[in-house]
XYZ file of C-alpha atoms in Angstrom:
715
model
C -119.632 -194.066 -1.360
C -122.487 -196.032 -2.993
C -124.180 -192.822 -4.051
C -120.984 -191.477 -5.609
C -120.388 -194.772 -7.393
C -123.905 -194.919 -8.805
C -123.557 -191.307 -9.991
C -120.382 -192.179 -11.874
C -122.026 -195.207 -13.433
C -124.988 -193.124 -14.615
C -122.661 -190.545 -16.206
C -120.609 -193.240 -17.891
C -123.614 -195.003 -19.365
C -125.234 -191.807 -20.572
C -122.212 -190.591 -22.556
C -121.414 -193.968 -24.120
C -118.220 -196.033 -24.281
C -116.114 -193.343 -25.964
C -116.052 -191.137 -22.847
C -115.533 -193.236 -19.738
C -115.911 -190.382 -17.233
C -117.657 -187.026 -17.241
C -116.441 -183.946 -15.436
C -115.708 -184.902 -11.833
C -114.785 -182.468 -9.077
C -111.912 -184.094 -7.211
C -112.421 -183.192 -3.571
C -109.731 -185.481 -2.224
C -107.029 -186.473 -4.694
C -106.001 -189.746 -3.072
C -106.497 -191.494 0.239
C -104.324 -190.083 2.964
C -102.573 -193.349 3.677
C -100.642 -193.230 0.369
C -97.417 -191.343 0.934
C -95.880 -189.195 -1.764
C -93.207 -190.969 -3.765
C -90.346 -189.399 -5.654
C -90.554 -189.410 -9.438
C -89.246 -187.383 -12.373
C -90.622 -185.812 -15.496
C -88.332 -185.311 -18.498
C -88.271 -182.749 -21.312
C -86.325 -183.427 -24.512
C -84.392 -180.565 -26.158
C -85.841 -178.022 -23.727
C -84.191 -176.134 -20.874
C -85.475 -174.006 -17.986
C -83.609 -171.253 -16.144
C -82.532 -172.278 -12.677
C -79.888 -171.948 -10.002
C -77.104 -174.471 -10.633
C -75.312 -175.382 -7.426
C -73.175 -178.211 -8.779
C -71.839 -179.059 -12.216
C -69.824 -182.043 -13.371
C -68.712 -183.399 -16.742
C -68.513 -186.894 -18.225
C -71.308 -188.456 -16.181
C -73.804 -190.798 -17.789
C -77.434 -189.721 -18.107
C -78.506 -192.150 -15.418
C -75.692 -191.145 -13.058
C -76.814 -187.522 -13.417
C -80.451 -188.392 -12.717
C -79.503 -190.667 -9.819
C -77.372 -187.950 -8.255
C -80.314 -185.550 -8.306
C -82.535 -188.260 -6.821
C -80.172 -188.714 -3.868
C -79.583 -184.983 -3.287
C -82.318 -183.527 -1.092
C -81.590 -180.007 -2.369
C -81.781 -180.979 -6.043
C -85.016 -179.877 -7.700
C -83.994 -180.463 -11.325
C -81.113 -181.838 -13.376
C -80.028 -180.524 -16.780
C -78.115 -183.122 -18.783
C -76.519 -182.079 -22.062
C -73.937 -183.574 -24.336
C -71.718 -181.845 -26.859
C -71.160 -183.778 -30.055
C -67.487 -183.410 -30.945
C -67.443 -183.469 -34.774
C -63.763 -184.399 -34.867
C -63.943 -187.585 -32.801
C -66.970 -187.962 -33.246
C -68.039 -188.554 -29.648
C -70.377 -187.224 -26.975
C -68.987 -185.173 -24.090
C -71.579 -184.881 -21.327
C -72.350 -182.138 -18.824
C -74.607 -182.593 -15.771
C -75.959 -179.577 -13.858
C -77.843 -179.958 -10.572
C -80.258 -177.137 -9.714
C -81.679 -176.350 -6.291
C -84.132 -173.890 -7.823
C -85.867 -174.193 -11.195
C -88.510 -172.179 -13.032
C -89.928 -175.449 -14.431
C -92.417 -175.489 -11.547
C -93.776 -172.096 -12.669
C -96.554 -172.656 -15.260
C -95.961 -169.226 -16.792
C -92.219 -169.826 -17.331
C -91.329 -170.308 -20.980
C -88.828 -173.120 -21.647
C -85.894 -172.520 -23.943
C -85.060 -174.720 -26.915
C -81.682 -176.385 -26.435
C -80.194 -179.068 -28.669
C -78.984 -182.334 -27.129
C -80.544 -181.501 -23.767
C -82.565 -183.622 -21.329
C -84.156 -181.632 -18.514
C -85.412 -183.716 -15.564
C -87.673 -182.235 -12.874
C -88.260 -183.901 -9.503
C -91.894 -184.662 -8.584
C -93.783 -186.013 -5.578
C -96.599 -188.313 -6.738
C -99.156 -189.967 -4.458
C -99.403 -193.316 -6.164
C -98.327 -196.861 -5.471
C -97.729 -197.313 -9.198
C -94.745 -194.966 -9.479
C -92.217 -197.019 -11.451
C -88.541 -197.383 -10.638
C -87.506 -196.014 -14.025
C -85.400 -192.840 -14.271
C -88.471 -190.776 -15.164
C -92.196 -191.487 -15.080
C -93.489 -188.920 -17.591
C -92.298 -187.160 -20.753
C -93.479 -183.538 -20.750
C -94.160 -181.378 -23.821
C -94.891 -177.766 -22.785
C -97.829 -175.819 -24.213
C -99.134 -178.687 -26.362
C -102.245 -180.888 -26.380
C -103.835 -183.603 -28.509
C -107.322 -182.559 -29.569
C -110.036 -185.079 -28.850
C -109.305 -188.664 -27.800
C -110.178 -187.846 -24.153
C -111.309 -190.629 -21.847
C -111.691 -188.766 -18.533
C -111.797 -185.157 -17.406
C -111.274 -184.291 -13.743
C -110.275 -181.232 -11.740
C -107.150 -181.334 -9.595
C -105.453 -178.586 -7.658
C -101.932 -179.505 -8.844
C -100.173 -181.062 -11.802
C -98.770 -183.760 -9.514
C -102.288 -184.822 -8.523
C -103.221 -185.087 -12.198
C -100.218 -187.289 -12.968
C -100.983 -189.424 -9.922
C -104.535 -189.907 -11.217
C -103.121 -191.267 -14.477
C -100.938 -193.786 -12.654
C -103.881 -194.852 -10.465
C -106.386 -195.182 -13.317
C -107.851 -198.719 -13.410
C -110.672 -198.437 -15.973
C -108.350 -198.021 -18.952
C -104.642 -197.773 -19.688
C -103.724 -194.111 -19.203
C -101.099 -193.367 -21.837
C -101.169 -189.563 -21.807
C -102.262 -186.614 -19.662
C -103.027 -182.964 -20.376
C -103.080 -180.465 -17.514
C -104.531 -176.956 -17.810
C -102.821 -174.899 -15.082
C -105.238 -171.973 -15.260
C -108.467 -173.974 -15.025
C -107.012 -176.928 -13.073
C -108.416 -179.319 -15.678
C -106.833 -182.761 -15.922
C -107.540 -184.840 -19.052
C -106.662 -188.552 -19.128
C -106.460 -190.515 -22.364
C -105.641 -194.010 -23.534
C -104.065 -192.502 -26.696
C -100.726 -190.816 -27.253
C -98.662 -189.463 -30.149
C -98.100 -192.969 -31.499
C -101.694 -194.180 -31.474
C -102.937 -195.524 -34.802
C -106.244 -195.626 -36.602
C -107.094 -192.018 -35.762
C -105.683 -188.554 -36.334
C -103.156 -187.647 -33.631
C -101.255 -184.368 -33.673
C -99.866 -182.077 -30.997
C -101.259 -178.556 -31.344
C -100.451 -175.334 -29.519
C -102.278 -174.710 -26.236
C -100.799 -171.948 -24.115
C -100.954 -172.789 -20.429
C -101.561 -176.518 -20.931
C -98.849 -179.206 -20.928
C -98.927 -182.667 -22.464
C -97.474 -185.657 -20.585
C -96.819 -189.205 -21.755
C -96.834 -192.065 -19.270
C -93.435 -193.797 -19.344
C -94.271 -196.247 -16.564
C -96.112 -198.434 -19.068
C -95.074 -202.026 -19.483
C -93.627 -202.884 -22.919
C -96.864 -204.697 -23.833
C -98.863 -201.523 -23.008
C -96.845 -199.209 -25.278
C -99.503 -199.631 -27.992
C -103.247 -200.180 -27.843
C -102.922 -203.103 -30.224
C -99.986 -204.963 -31.745
C -96.564 -203.365 -31.322
C -93.927 -203.708 -34.019
C -90.712 -202.017 -35.179
C -90.254 -200.551 -38.644
C -87.535 -198.640 -40.458
C -87.511 -194.932 -41.307
C -88.440 -195.180 -44.964
C -91.745 -193.271 -44.548
C -90.331 -190.180 -42.853
C -89.263 -188.468 -46.074
C -85.594 -188.789 -45.067
C -83.137 -191.396 -46.314
C -82.630 -194.310 -43.931
C -78.854 -193.778 -44.007
C -79.213 -190.124 -42.966
C -81.550 -191.015 -40.100
C -79.302 -193.833 -38.874
C -76.252 -191.568 -39.020
C -78.014 -188.872 -36.976
C -79.243 -191.404 -34.429
C -75.798 -192.925 -33.959
C -74.264 -189.523 -33.276
C -77.018 -187.441 -31.618
C -79.135 -189.939 -29.682
C -77.956 -190.703 -26.184
C -77.485 -194.471 -25.951
C -79.503 -195.877 -23.044
C -78.103 -199.396 -23.315
C -75.535 -201.224 -25.466
C -75.211 -204.930 -25.921
C -73.768 -207.507 -28.278
C -76.194 -209.637 -30.242
C -75.937 -212.162 -33.035
C -78.645 -210.781 -35.316
C -81.060 -207.925 -35.954
C -83.955 -209.971 -34.565
C -82.070 -210.391 -31.270
C -81.582 -206.611 -31.039
C -85.286 -206.121 -31.781
C -86.237 -208.590 -29.067
C -83.973 -206.818 -26.567
C -85.848 -203.547 -27.236
C -89.259 -205.257 -27.011
C -88.614 -206.786 -23.585
C -86.546 -203.956 -22.060
C -87.974 -203.119 -18.623
C -85.513 -200.568 -17.154
C -86.911 -197.945 -19.552
C -89.560 -197.872 -22.272
C -87.555 -198.716 -25.399
C -88.872 -196.782 -28.402
C -86.158 -197.510 -30.995
C -82.929 -199.391 -31.625
C -79.888 -199.216 -33.924
C -78.389 -202.449 -35.251
C -74.767 -202.038 -36.406
C -74.373 -205.362 -38.200
C -72.670 -208.597 -37.310
C -70.521 -208.457 -34.147
C -66.797 -207.856 -34.571
C -64.683 -208.958 -31.644
C -65.963 -207.680 -28.324
C -67.646 -204.548 -29.735
C -71.294 -203.804 -29.017
C -73.494 -203.871 -32.092
C -76.958 -203.141 -30.652
C -78.007 -199.797 -29.149
C -81.336 -199.215 -27.404
C -82.980 -195.764 -27.050
C -85.905 -194.266 -25.164
C -86.228 -191.744 -28.023
C -87.909 -191.846 -31.396
C -88.664 -189.115 -33.927
C -91.997 -188.317 -32.245
C -90.147 -187.477 -29.004
C -88.107 -184.781 -30.789
C -89.792 -181.334 -30.892
C -89.067 -180.904 -34.613
C -89.999 -184.448 -35.635
C -88.488 -185.833 -38.875
C -87.117 -182.411 -39.874
C -84.503 -182.895 -37.133
C -82.717 -185.396 -39.333
C -82.563 -183.002 -42.279
C -80.638 -180.244 -40.502
C -77.490 -182.036 -39.387
C -74.160 -182.298 -41.142
C -71.955 -185.336 -41.543
C -69.117 -185.695 -38.994
C -65.843 -184.068 -39.999
C -63.962 -187.325 -39.616
C -65.291 -190.597 -40.978
C -63.707 -193.525 -39.182
C -65.329 -196.011 -41.511
C -67.511 -197.450 -38.766
C -70.848 -198.990 -39.837
C -73.823 -196.619 -39.810
C -76.273 -199.410 -39.058
C -80.017 -199.836 -39.477
C -82.458 -197.823 -37.384
C -85.886 -199.134 -36.336
C -88.676 -197.356 -34.447
C -91.678 -198.438 -32.421
C -94.866 -198.612 -34.515
C -98.406 -199.254 -33.323
C -100.551 -201.345 -35.639
C -104.218 -200.670 -36.227
C -106.842 -202.949 -34.824
C -108.763 -205.093 -37.276
C -111.442 -202.990 -38.950
C -110.344 -199.771 -37.218
C -110.013 -197.670 -40.345
C -112.411 -197.288 -43.215
C -111.119 -199.350 -46.044
C -107.891 -200.320 -44.284
C -107.045 -203.999 -43.917
C -106.392 -205.467 -40.495
C -102.870 -205.071 -39.238
C -102.015 -202.082 -41.427
C -99.087 -200.201 -39.916
C -99.190 -196.575 -38.892
C -97.474 -194.056 -41.043
C -94.458 -192.835 -39.138
C -94.866 -189.284 -40.363
C -98.543 -188.357 -39.998
C -99.338 -185.441 -42.256
C -100.720 -182.397 -40.453
C -104.082 -182.107 -42.240
C -106.788 -184.155 -40.571
C -109.343 -186.150 -42.504
C -112.747 -187.258 -41.289
C -112.218 -190.951 -40.604
C -115.797 -191.567 -39.374
C -117.935 -192.464 -42.355
C -121.429 -193.771 -42.865
C -120.976 -197.034 -44.767
C -124.180 -196.299 -46.686
C -122.646 -193.147 -48.160
C -120.010 -192.862 -50.845
C -117.041 -190.520 -51.119
C -119.110 -188.329 -53.389
C -121.237 -187.168 -50.466
C -118.512 -186.706 -47.891
C -118.637 -183.291 -46.277
C -114.904 -182.813 -45.602
C -113.225 -179.496 -46.338
C -110.074 -181.354 -47.477
C -111.931 -183.667 -49.897
C -113.498 -182.717 -53.216
C -116.494 -184.153 -55.051
C -114.305 -186.517 -57.053
C -113.413 -188.370 -53.839
C -109.871 -186.980 -53.763
C -108.683 -185.932 -50.301
C -105.663 -183.720 -49.757
C -103.053 -183.738 -46.996
C -101.314 -180.365 -47.218
C -98.314 -179.362 -45.129
C -96.230 -176.193 -45.181
C -92.501 -175.925 -44.436
C -91.059 -172.435 -44.001
C -87.513 -172.270 -45.326
C -84.955 -169.463 -45.428
C -85.760 -168.314 -48.973
C -88.940 -170.185 -49.919
C -92.207 -171.648 -48.676
C -92.484 -175.345 -49.517
C -96.078 -176.579 -49.923
C -96.173 -180.392 -49.768
C -99.315 -182.201 -50.945
C -100.271 -185.849 -50.611
C -103.520 -187.377 -51.870
C -105.432 -190.568 -51.227
C -105.558 -191.334 -54.958
C -103.387 -190.301 -57.940
C -103.914 -186.656 -58.882
C -103.758 -185.172 -62.390
C -103.682 -181.429 -62.866
C -101.546 -178.582 -61.636
C -100.676 -176.646 -58.483
C -99.861 -172.959 -58.741
C -99.784 -169.626 -56.901
C -102.987 -167.682 -57.399
C -102.399 -164.879 -59.908
C -99.039 -166.363 -61.009
C -100.192 -169.529 -62.794
C -97.607 -169.098 -65.561
C -94.494 -168.295 -63.525
C -95.100 -170.273 -60.331
C -96.634 -173.676 -61.073
C -96.029 -177.425 -61.153
C -97.773 -179.844 -63.513
C -98.831 -183.047 -61.776
C -99.280 -186.280 -63.734
C -100.763 -189.298 -61.962
C -99.001 -188.613 -58.644
C -100.104 -188.876 -55.020
C -97.212 -186.749 -53.620
C -95.939 -183.455 -55.046
C -94.556 -180.098 -53.899
C -94.623 -176.449 -54.947
C -91.881 -174.057 -53.807
C -93.043 -170.457 -53.408
C -90.234 -167.929 -53.672
C -90.299 -165.206 -51.014
C -88.592 -162.517 -53.100
C -89.478 -161.137 -56.518
C -92.734 -161.322 -58.443
C -92.590 -164.899 -59.755
C -94.897 -166.227 -57.028
C -96.240 -162.881 -55.729
C -95.584 -163.786 -52.082
C -96.743 -160.973 -49.795
C -94.856 -159.932 -46.642
C -95.821 -157.678 -43.730
C -93.559 -157.351 -40.668
C -92.065 -160.803 -40.946
C -95.282 -162.591 -42.007
C -95.129 -164.105 -45.534
C -98.371 -165.293 -47.149
C -99.569 -166.679 -50.464
C -102.543 -168.482 -51.986
C -102.132 -171.891 -53.628
C -104.604 -173.509 -56.041
C -105.005 -177.252 -56.634
C -106.658 -177.472 -60.052
C -107.734 -180.585 -61.942
C -108.060 -179.048 -65.391
C -105.030 -177.470 -67.053
C -106.934 -174.261 -67.930
C -110.352 -174.118 -66.274
C -111.030 -173.821 -62.524
C -113.975 -175.899 -61.378
C -115.921 -176.438 -58.169
C -113.849 -179.541 -57.440
C -110.636 -177.508 -57.117
C -109.144 -176.436 -53.790
C -107.618 -173.142 -52.647
C -105.265 -172.945 -49.651
C -104.113 -169.776 -47.932
C -100.601 -170.437 -46.596
C -98.727 -168.258 -44.132
C -95.242 -168.313 -42.590
C -94.493 -166.228 -39.508
C -90.799 -165.660 -38.874
C -89.932 -165.243 -35.219
C -87.670 -166.911 -32.659
C -90.166 -169.616 -31.814
C -89.914 -172.996 -33.472
C -93.515 -174.134 -33.775
C -95.155 -177.170 -35.242
C -97.394 -176.516 -38.187
C -100.824 -175.364 -37.139
C -103.914 -175.282 -39.286
C -107.038 -173.202 -39.184
C -109.310 -174.456 -41.960
C -112.257 -172.341 -43.094
C -114.121 -172.381 -46.422
C -113.862 -168.877 -47.906
C -115.612 -169.275 -51.233
C -116.360 -171.897 -53.844
C -113.963 -173.675 -54.208
C -112.986 -173.490 -50.536
C -109.931 -171.600 -49.340
C -108.146 -173.253 -46.430
C -105.815 -171.270 -44.159
C -102.531 -172.880 -43.209
C -100.136 -171.132 -40.821
C -96.593 -172.194 -40.080
C -93.244 -170.895 -38.851
C -89.806 -171.468 -40.364
C -86.988 -173.714 -39.372
C -84.125 -171.846 -37.755
C -80.900 -172.113 -39.791
C -78.175 -174.176 -38.112
C -75.222 -172.064 -36.933
C -71.591 -173.096 -37.207
C -68.252 -171.997 -35.760
C -65.298 -171.062 -37.983
C -61.836 -170.022 -36.797
C -59.833 -167.946 -39.300
C -56.267 -166.644 -39.376
C -55.212 -163.119 -40.336
C -55.502 -164.057 -44.039
C -59.105 -165.179 -43.490
C -58.202 -168.830 -44.029
C -59.951 -171.462 -41.920
C -57.406 -173.122 -39.627
C -57.337 -176.241 -37.490
C -53.763 -176.055 -36.126
C -52.252 -172.836 -34.752
C -49.598 -171.647 -32.303
C -50.002 -169.975 -28.950
C -50.328 -166.246 -29.505
C -51.532 -166.459 -33.132
C -54.141 -163.816 -33.872
C -57.391 -165.540 -34.812
C -60.895 -164.532 -35.844
C -63.562 -166.585 -34.040
C -66.824 -166.522 -36.045
C -70.333 -167.894 -35.454
C -72.179 -167.885 -38.776
C -75.645 -168.525 -40.195
C -76.698 -168.142 -43.860
C -76.785 -164.576 -45.138
C -80.186 -164.998 -46.829
C -82.078 -165.700 -43.607
C -84.234 -163.116 -41.791
C -82.758 -164.172 -38.453
C -80.052 -162.650 -36.336
C -78.142 -164.521 -33.643
C -76.523 -163.839 -30.300
C -74.214 -166.012 -28.247
C -73.800 -166.542 -24.525
C -72.522 -169.191 -22.101
C -69.445 -169.869 -24.245
C -66.922 -172.269 -22.733
C -63.418 -173.286 -23.796
C -62.660 -176.869 -22.752
C -59.622 -179.084 -22.868
C -60.162 -182.057 -25.158
C -60.128 -184.449 -22.212
C -62.896 -182.267 -20.630
C -61.017 -182.107 -17.320
C -60.449 -178.365 -17.520
C -62.766 -175.659 -18.784
C -62.808 -171.883 -18.864
C -65.925 -169.752 -19.454
C -65.033 -167.079 -22.005
C -68.533 -165.573 -22.414
C -70.909 -165.521 -19.424
C -74.650 -166.190 -19.328
C -75.407 -162.515 -20.110
C -73.217 -162.510 -23.221
C -70.303 -160.572 -21.720
C -66.664 -161.714 -21.873
C -65.271 -162.930 -18.555
C -61.784 -161.637 -19.423
C -61.571 -159.458 -22.573
C -57.766 -159.672 -22.501
C -58.052 -163.385 -23.296
C -61.269 -163.461 -25.362
C -63.020 -160.168 -26.272
C -66.779 -159.821 -26.721
C -68.606 -160.497 -29.982
C -69.292 -157.897 -32.637
C -71.677 -158.161 -35.594
C -70.485 -158.845 -39.135
C -73.648 -159.104 -41.202
C -75.570 -162.078 -39.844
C -72.425 -163.467 -38.206
C -70.760 -162.820 -34.847
C -67.006 -162.478 -34.557
C -64.321 -161.966 -31.941
C -60.589 -161.487 -32.538
C -58.391 -163.191 -29.938
C -54.927 -164.665 -29.496
C -54.665 -168.456 -29.458
C -54.347 -170.112 -26.057
C -54.437 -173.682 -24.828
C -54.660 -175.610 -21.600
C -51.578 -176.946 -19.862
C -52.428 -180.618 -20.213
C -54.126 -180.645 -23.645
C -53.336 -179.486 -27.159
C -56.953 -179.629 -28.304
C -59.249 -176.750 -27.291
C -63.003 -177.258 -27.760
C -65.196 -174.167 -27.907
C -68.884 -174.524 -27.036
C -71.446 -171.731 -27.302
C -75.174 -171.402 -26.684
C -76.670 -169.636 -29.717
C -80.128 -168.051 -29.772
C -82.084 -166.356 -32.532
C -83.606 -162.918 -33.110
C -85.938 -161.681 -35.812
C -83.573 -159.193 -37.408
C -80.394 -157.883 -35.738
C -79.864 -158.571 -32.042
C -79.224 -155.894 -29.436
C -75.777 -156.062 -27.811
C -75.323 -156.511 -24.082
C -73.676 -153.685 -22.111
C -70.652 -155.106 -20.299
C -68.143 -153.659 -17.843
C -64.441 -154.411 -17.413
C -61.891 -152.416 -15.420
C -64.383 -149.592 -14.810
C -65.107 -149.319 -18.557
C -68.317 -150.149 -20.426
C -68.513 -151.766 -23.844
C -71.013 -153.718 -25.954
C -71.079 -157.439 -26.749
C -73.695 -159.279 -28.794
C -75.102 -161.433 -26.040
C -78.837 -160.672 -25.921
C -81.825 -159.945 -28.125
C -83.331 -156.616 -28.964
C -85.550 -155.496 -26.130
C -88.526 -155.176 -28.461
C -88.122 -158.785 -29.529
C -88.122 -159.930 -25.927
C -91.326 -158.059 -25.185
C -93.142 -159.298 -28.267
C -92.185 -162.921 -27.668
C -92.134 -163.169 -23.889
C -94.825 -165.848 -23.869
C -93.190 -167.966 -26.566
C -90.519 -170.587 -26.219
C -87.123 -169.610 -27.504
C -84.879 -171.504 -29.886
C -81.358 -172.098 -28.810
C -78.668 -174.462 -29.868
C -75.353 -175.638 -28.482
C -72.563 -175.688 -31.068
C -68.930 -176.642 -30.684
C -65.647 -176.541 -32.579
C -62.163 -177.880 -31.817
C -58.782 -176.412 -32.678
C -55.264 -177.725 -32.062
C -52.913 -175.205 -30.378
C -49.142 -175.873 -30.428
C -46.355 -174.273 -28.438
C -42.893 -173.425 -29.780
C -40.789 -176.554 -30.227
C -43.735 -178.954 -30.312
C -42.838 -180.039 -33.841
C -39.653 -181.660 -32.458
C -41.458 -183.819 -29.916
C -41.912 -187.296 -31.340
C -44.684 -188.272 -28.917
C -46.969 -185.697 -30.478
C -46.910 -187.411 -33.847
C -47.659 -190.806 -32.340
C -50.081 -189.740 -29.616
C -53.247 -191.758 -30.191
C -55.304 -189.372 -28.063
C -55.215 -186.796 -30.842
C -57.055 -187.699 -34.007
C -55.062 -185.096 -35.900
C -52.024 -187.365 -36.197
C -54.061 -189.932 -38.064
C -56.673 -187.965 -39.939
C -55.188 -184.576 -40.620
C -52.033 -183.071 -42.059
C -50.438 -180.757 -39.502
C -48.402 -177.981 -41.049
C -45.642 -176.628 -38.780
C -44.295 -173.177 -39.595
C -40.901 -172.141 -38.223
C -41.326 -169.217 -35.846
C -40.223 -165.806 -37.043
C -38.030 -163.688 -34.692
C -40.032 -161.176 -32.718
C -39.036 -157.650 -31.708
C -38.523 -158.786 -28.117
C -36.222 -161.656 -29.076
C -34.074 -159.385 -31.298
C -33.766 -156.796 -28.506
C -32.782 -159.482 -26.001
C -30.116 -160.802 -28.358
C -28.678 -157.289 -28.842
C -28.504 -156.666 -25.098
C -26.768 -160.008 -24.554
C -24.149 -159.261 -27.233
C -23.517 -155.809 -25.768
C -22.980 -157.261 -22.299
C -20.552 -159.862 -23.655
C -18.534 -157.183 -25.499
C -18.449 -155.005 -22.359
C -17.278 -157.992 -20.311
C -14.538 -158.713 -22.835
C -13.281 -155.097 -22.858
C -13.347 -154.979 -19.034
C -11.268 -158.160 -18.850
C -8.636 -156.781 -21.240
C -8.503 -153.502 -19.351
C -7.973 -155.233 -16.011
C -5.279 -157.472 -17.460
C -3.190 -154.610 -18.906
C -3.645 -152.413 -15.826
C -2.365 -155.208 -13.598
C 0.584 -155.763 -15.879
C 1.404 -152.030 -15.985
C 1.238 -151.650 -12.189
C 3.733 -154.447 -11.530
C 7.371 -153.154 -10.778
C 9.840 -153.763 -13.544
C 12.829 -155.971 -12.770
C 16.272 -154.300 -12.982
C 18.758 -156.368 -14.839
C 22.302 -156.018 -13.408
């Protein structure tokens, strides 16, 4: 033991204070007397295939997790909530799985909106916390650099246990390489300040954040809470998204914003990352909501807030003010930054060299993103449906122009004394000369100081957007090509949000129909996108969520085509023509579908019903599956509600006053008198004929009886 300890001390001293431990071969992970303890890891907006053996609706997140904890057979729990745009409210769904592919390192997770996936673990550590989950997992991502210790462990669980047992520093994050059994421990995470922190792609390696930290350990230095003004999204839009799409971990009533902030700071049942303050309390209503989420927990970051629509019904409730956890820099941590400067919430994805020799000036800095004038550029690329948006921020005001190489007259922006500007590159036509090959769009952008002349101080960036079904963070590969340098920037586009529309026979969007009405059910995305979509796992639910009926199965085939046929393609949209139905105890019918993306049209699934085969758009093209089998897939749960009436419902007074339906208060319900059908006319004719026959038979019997009676003889 003394020899091993002295060896570790020699390694530590030789590599300096930045790296606390060198590569250690872990022969025994932990002493045998420590028994394995149950814990959970959580993934946000990801889902894994698994065998669901029990499913229940309207449970809370913590009831769902607790149920899986108590069930010996439960290996994972999938918790999702459907945001009903008409209420608006969250309707939850908990699925317990006794078999999950999450334990398979080669299994690719699927993107799924409003989904928390919790996997059961066995960790050998006395420091396993009693919180619902101990680690937040981000698949196939790492943070480059910032490592404090590198060890080898035979399992992921042993690596996570090592983080919890670390005593030399506060272990805030872990990276585990499944192929090489490498376990990296770090005292930094995605929220660390004073240094460049960004998750980058790393196939076969997962990133984990320690959620057993005490509130005071959430940041290396001072912890504070700031608003969302630096995310590039309006505070009102962020707060509205949070109030509708974040799952509320705890609600309470407070007297002020500072009291809500304090409640988040001292929360111990979970690591509180953000809170929403809804204003002064009114009656007994809660006005403070605490969350374990922030924008860094979401896979798409701040862009998540840009892609949502306002709720269909506005009840006039306060939107509130949203505040997130921020980690302040230590005094003197950054070159030229005053002590206590707050982190930027949205760190731009171009790294700058923050380690400088104080004896040197900016004029001698050897940084590919800085020029000889001392101007440094943060360049990010956002792939849209019809354009490539190149966003530039600088450390000092920039004067000049930004343009597409070879199209300086038709695709340019003049910049006057600005430190933030953007150039939109069109993907079609010759204005910006964007090149495309098999779904990859590329262009070259020039940052030029002089209005006419290109100098050595100018910068050239090669930007690229790859359109596939994966939703990736922006990745950069920077390499000087010539003088001035050309920097390569690769990115992938945001998937367009789908929506459900229900149309009548005149192609009018409807919200109130009758049983038996012929309707066109459509799932649509914009026509100008290169994506195709397919739908599966579609469920029709009663508004009270007590009854549900799966109309499209997990393979994309209809469960009963006589009630709801399979989907067919109509351009980029999917459609199915069906006759309106409703549940016995509910007028409102909520449709929920799982929508996934393809690059180009999707291949239909081959389904069977009553010994017949037919096609339904429920899976991707086979070639797309093969070319993207190692990538994570995008999927999204969408929902829509429709009110279905029966004949005579317009005469029932309780319907107009029923508070359980928001339609009576917020919508105008148009009732159309039913037209006679062919069946009803035929039934009426048969009834009339029978009545006439009965009448004639009665008359005939009467006169026959009278005629058969003997006549009286009058004397």
